[in-house]
Amino acid sequence: EAGVVQSPRYKIIEKKQPVAFWCNPISGHNTLYWYLQNLGQGPELLIRYENEEAVDDSQLPKDRFSAERLKGVDSTLKIQPAELGDSAVYLCASSTEFGELFFGEGSRLTVL
Amino acid sequence: DAKTTQPPSMDCAEGRAANLPCNHSTISGNEYVYWYRQIHSQGPQYIIHGLKNNETNEMASLIITEDRKSSTLILPHATLRDTAVYYCIVIGFGNEKLTFGTGTRLTIIP
């Protein structure tokens, strides 16, 4: 069974540029999460989807971050414009059972 | 959700049992204890969870004290591939929001 797939694996951009990350969850997993992980810290939840509905986006900085999950499968996380402080790893996860999340390898963003 | 406290780092000799402690003194009756680990440059991986009984699976054992204020994750025969950051998380059923702390960095020594 394929795991959670994320792309790109690495991205380097200059500040003020836009960037997008893509996530393909495990087939059949209705719940999808985007997490942010800064160096030396644990992951922090940005947004959670149940099918195509964002049910928890309280931690998503909506002035520059946006996310969508069309058709309740793949999801895209966008940052526009990127700032230096956005440099981090962006993790996508999916689940079908409470508490048991399957994470992708993450997308490492460097903003110069 | 209850706050957890873990030591920042631990070492364990290869082949020995690794015992990772977690304090969660404010845990409430309907909250579960979950353990995840994160190997370098990978996403976190689910290990095991429990409510009040001890649990065992192919990866590890989870021992929860009778008062549920602390727990221990046991890796019975640690290998070099078990070197990772281990996160102890307490979450109430239906919350759906796993909150990761800074975890314990476990280093397996050859």
Short mmCIF file of C-alpha atoms in Angstrom, two decimals:
data_model
loop_
_atom_site.label_atom_id
_atom_site.label_comp_id
_atom_site.label_asym_id
_atom_site.label_seq_id
_atom_site.Cartn_x
_atom_site.Cartn_y
_atom_site.Cartn_z
CA GLU A 1 0.00 0.00 0.00
CA ALA A 2 1.39 3.38 -0.98
CA GLY A 3 1.98 5.84 1.83
CA VAL A 4 1.29 9.56 1.97
CA VAL A 5 3.05 11.22 -0.95
CA GLN A 6 4.26 14.79 -0.80
CA SER A 7 5.97 17.01 -3.32
CA PRO A 8 8.25 18.75 -3.78
CA ARG A 9 10.64 17.21 -1.29
CA TYR A 10 12.76 20.37 -1.21
CA LYS A 11 12.04 23.91 -2.32
CA ILE A 12 14.23 27.01 -2.21
CA ILE A 13 12.66 30.37 -2.99
CA GLU A 14 13.33 34.03 -2.40
CA LYS A 15 11.18 35.96 0.05
CA LYS A 16 7.94 37.38 -1.32
CA GLN A 17 7.69 34.58 -3.87
CA PRO A 18 4.75 32.14 -3.82
CA VAL A 19 5.15 28.42 -3.13
CA ALA A 20 2.81 25.45 -3.17
CA PHE A 21 3.01 21.99 -1.66
CA TRP A 22 1.02 18.99 -2.79
CA CYS A 23 -0.15 15.98 -0.80
CA ASN A 24 -1.72 12.71 -1.89
CA PRO A 25 -3.08 10.85 1.15
CA ILE A 26 -3.46 7.11 1.59
CA SER A 27 -6.42 5.83 -0.40
CA GLY A 28 -9.57 5.75 1.68
CA HIS A 29 -8.31 8.11 4.36
CA ASN A 30 -10.94 10.81 4.81
CA THR A 31 -9.00 12.90 7.30
CA LEU A 32 -6.05 14.94 6.07
CA TYR A 33 -3.71 17.16 8.09
CA TRP A 34 -1.08 19.75 7.30
CA TYR A 35 1.58 20.26 9.96
CA LEU A 36 4.46 22.71 10.20
CA GLN A 37 7.74 21.65 11.81
CA ASN A 38 10.46 24.09 12.74
CA LEU A 39 13.99 22.89 13.40
CA GLY A 40 14.29 21.18 16.77
CA GLN A 41 10.56 21.39 17.46
CA GLY A 42 7.67 18.99 17.22
CA PRO A 43 5.12 19.31 14.42
CA GLU A 44 2.35 21.90 14.84
CA LEU A 45 -1.06 21.54 13.26
CA LEU A 46 -1.96 24.05 10.55
CA ILE A 47 -5.22 22.63 9.22
CA ARG A 48 -7.32 19.48 9.34
CA TYR A 49 -9.77 18.29 6.68
CA GLU A 50 -12.62 15.84 6.95
CA ASN A 51 -13.18 14.93 3.30
CA GLU A 52 -13.21 18.31 1.53
CA GLU A 53 -14.24 20.35 4.57
CA ALA A 54 -11.67 22.22 6.65
CA VAL A 55 -12.82 21.43 10.19
CA ASP A 56 -9.90 23.00 12.08
CA ASP A 57 -7.91 25.84 10.51
CA SER A 58 -7.48 27.91 13.66
CA GLN A 59 -3.67 27.73 13.46
CA LEU A 60 -3.42 28.59 9.76
CA PRO A 61 -2.09 32.14 9.17
CA LYS A 62 -4.79 33.08 6.73
CA ASP A 63 -3.19 36.31 5.58
CA ARG A 64 -0.58 34.41 3.58
CA PHE A 65 -1.42 30.71 3.84
CA SER A 66 -4.22 28.92 2.05
CA ALA A 67 -5.15 25.30 1.58
CA GLU A 68 -7.63 23.31 -0.42
CA ARG A 69 -8.70 19.72 -0.75
CA LEU A 70 -10.76 19.42 -3.87
CA LYS A 71 -12.87 16.27 -4.22
CA GLY A 72 -11.75 15.20 -0.76
CA VAL A 73 -8.57 13.48 -1.92
CA ASP A 74 -5.42 15.44 -2.84
CA SER A 75 -4.59 18.65 -1.03
CA THR A 76 -2.51 21.72 -1.75
CA LEU A 77 -0.98 24.13 0.75
CA LYS A 78 0.04 27.53 -0.59
CA ILE A 79 2.06 30.39 0.84
CA GLN A 80 1.91 33.78 -0.82
CA PRO A 81 4.03 35.75 -0.27
CA ALA A 82 6.64 33.69 1.56
CA GLU A 83 8.62 35.23 4.42
CA LEU A 84 11.98 34.26 5.88
CA GLY A 85 10.25 32.81 8.94
CA ASP A 86 8.31 30.35 6.81
CA SER A 87 11.44 28.24 6.34
CA ALA A 88 10.44 24.89 7.83
CA VAL A 89 9.29 21.39 6.96
CA TYR A 90 5.65 21.08 5.91
CA LEU A 91 4.21 17.68 6.73
CA CYS A 92 1.06 16.12 5.40
CA ALA A 93 -0.68 13.28 7.20
CA SER A 94 -3.83 11.24 6.71
CA SER A 95 -5.81 8.94 8.95
CA THR A 96 -8.85 6.77 9.13
CA GLU A 97 -8.71 5.92 12.81
CA PHE A 98 -8.61 8.31 15.74
CA GLY A 99 -5.07 9.21 16.71
CA GLU A 100 -3.28 7.01 14.20
CA LEU A 101 -1.83 9.36 11.63
CA PHE A 102 0.29 8.37 8.67
CA PHE A 103 2.76 11.07 7.71
CA GLY A 104 4.51 11.80 4.46
CA GLU A 105 8.23 12.57 4.31
CA GLY A 106 7.56 16.30 4.27
CA SER A 107 8.46 19.24 2.08
CA ARG A 108 11.43 21.25 3.27
CA LEU A 109 11.10 24.95 2.43
CA THR A 110 14.01 27.36 2.51
CA VAL A 111 13.20 31.05 2.05
CA LEU A 112 16.19 33.25 1.18
CA ASP B 1 -5.40 17.99 26.46
CA ALA B 2 -3.03 17.10 29.26
CA LYS B 3 0.55 18.33 29.08
CA THR B 4 3.37 15.77 28.89
CA THR B 5 6.94 15.91 30.18
CA GLN B 6 9.74 13.87 28.63
CA PRO B 7 13.51 13.90 29.12
CA PRO B 8 15.17 15.74 26.23
CA SER B 9 17.60 12.95 25.44
CA MET B 10 18.57 9.38 26.30
CA ASP B 11 21.17 6.84 25.22
CA CYS B 12 20.73 3.09 25.04
CA ALA B 13 23.14 0.32 24.06
CA GLU B 14 22.26 -1.68 20.99
CA GLY B 15 20.48 -4.92 21.88
CA ARG B 16 19.31 -3.65 25.26
CA ALA B 17 15.81 -2.55 26.17
CA ALA B 18 15.14 1.15 25.76
CA ASN B 19 12.76 2.54 28.36
CA LEU B 20 11.38 5.98 27.55
CA PRO B 21 9.45 7.71 30.34
CA CYS B 22 6.63 10.22 30.04
CA ASN B 23 4.87 12.16 32.78
CA HIS B 24 1.27 13.24 32.26
CA SER B 25 0.08 14.03 35.76
CA THR B 26 -2.94 16.07 34.61
CA ILE B 27 -4.36 13.35 32.36
CA SER B 28 -8.12 12.96 32.60
CA GLY B 29 -10.16 9.78 32.51
CA ASN B 30 -11.06 9.84 28.83
CA GLU B 31 -7.62 10.77 27.50
CA TYR B 32 -5.38 8.32 25.70
CA VAL B 33 -1.58 8.11 25.66
CA TYR B 34 -0.09 7.94 22.17
CA TRP B 35 3.52 7.43 21.17
CA TYR B 36 5.07 8.47 17.88
CA ARG B 37 8.67 8.55 16.71
CA GLN B 38 10.44 10.58 14.07
CA ILE B 39 13.55 9.31 12.39
CA HIS B 40 15.79 11.97 10.90
CA SER B 41 14.41 13.54 7.69
CA GLN B 42 11.21 11.50 7.86
CA GLY B 43 7.68 12.23 9.03
CA PRO B 44 6.52 10.98 12.44
CA GLN B 45 5.50 7.33 12.70
CA TYR B 46 2.76 5.97 14.95
CA ILE B 47 4.05 3.39 17.45
CA ILE B 48 1.39 2.50 20.01
CA HIS B 49 -1.37 3.90 22.21
CA GLY B 50 -3.26 2.99 25.37
CA LEU B 51 -5.92 4.16 27.78
CA LYS B 52 -5.22 2.40 31.06
CA ASN B 53 -4.11 -1.15 30.29
CA ASN B 54 -0.63 -2.09 29.19
CA GLU B 55 -0.34 -2.61 25.47
CA THR B 56 2.09 -4.47 23.22
CA ASN B 57 2.51 -4.66 19.48
CA GLU B 58 5.25 -5.68 17.09
CA MET B 59 7.15 -2.45 17.66
CA ALA B 60 6.96 -1.76 21.37
CA SER B 61 5.24 -2.13 24.72
CA LEU B 62 3.44 0.61 26.60
CA ILE B 63 3.26 0.49 30.37
CA ILE B 64 0.80 2.92 32.00
CA THR B 65 0.89 3.34 35.78
CA GLU B 66 -2.24 2.52 37.73
CA ASP B 67 -2.91 6.18 38.50
CA ARG B 68 -2.26 6.95 34.78
CA LYS B 69 -0.01 9.87 35.67
CA SER B 70 2.96 8.43 33.84
CA SER B 71 3.85 5.86 31.22
CA THR B 72 6.88 4.12 29.76
CA LEU B 73 7.50 3.10 26.19
CA ILE B 74 9.67 0.01 25.96
CA LEU B 75 11.63 -1.00 22.87
CA PRO B 76 12.66 -4.53 23.92
CA HIS B 77 15.78 -5.00 21.81
CA ALA B 78 16.94 -1.64 20.51
CA THR B 79 18.70 -1.46 17.15
CA LEU B 80 20.54 1.40 15.49
CA ARG B 81 17.42 2.04 13.40
CA ASP B 82 15.55 2.96 16.57
CA THR B 83 17.58 6.16 16.87
CA ALA B 84 14.91 8.85 16.62
CA VAL B 85 12.92 11.48 18.49
CA TYR B 86 10.09 9.87 20.47
CA TYR B 87 6.95 11.85 21.23
CA CYS B 88 4.50 11.10 24.01
CA ILE B 89 1.08 12.67 23.37
CA VAL B 90 -2.07 12.74 25.47
CA ILE B 91 -5.32 13.29 23.64
CA GLY B 92 -9.00 12.99 24.39
CA PHE B 93 -11.15 10.90 22.10
CA GLY B 94 -12.86 13.09 19.53
CA ASN B 95 -10.32 15.90 19.83
CA GLU B 96 -8.46 14.86 16.67
CA LYS B 97 -5.68 17.38 17.32
CA LEU B 98 -2.40 15.71 18.16
CA THR B 99 -0.11 18.18 19.93
CA PHE B 100 3.55 17.23 19.67
CA GLY B 101 6.01 18.53 22.24
CA THR B 102 9.77 18.41 21.77
CA GLY B 103 10.01 14.70 22.61
CA THR B 104 12.98 12.58 23.70
CA ARG B 105 15.92 12.15 21.37
CA LEU B 106 16.93 8.50 21.74
CA THR B 107 20.37 7.50 20.53
CA ILE B 108 21.20 3.82 20.20
CA ILE B 109 24.90 3.24 20.75
CA PRO B 110 26.68 0.37 18.96
#
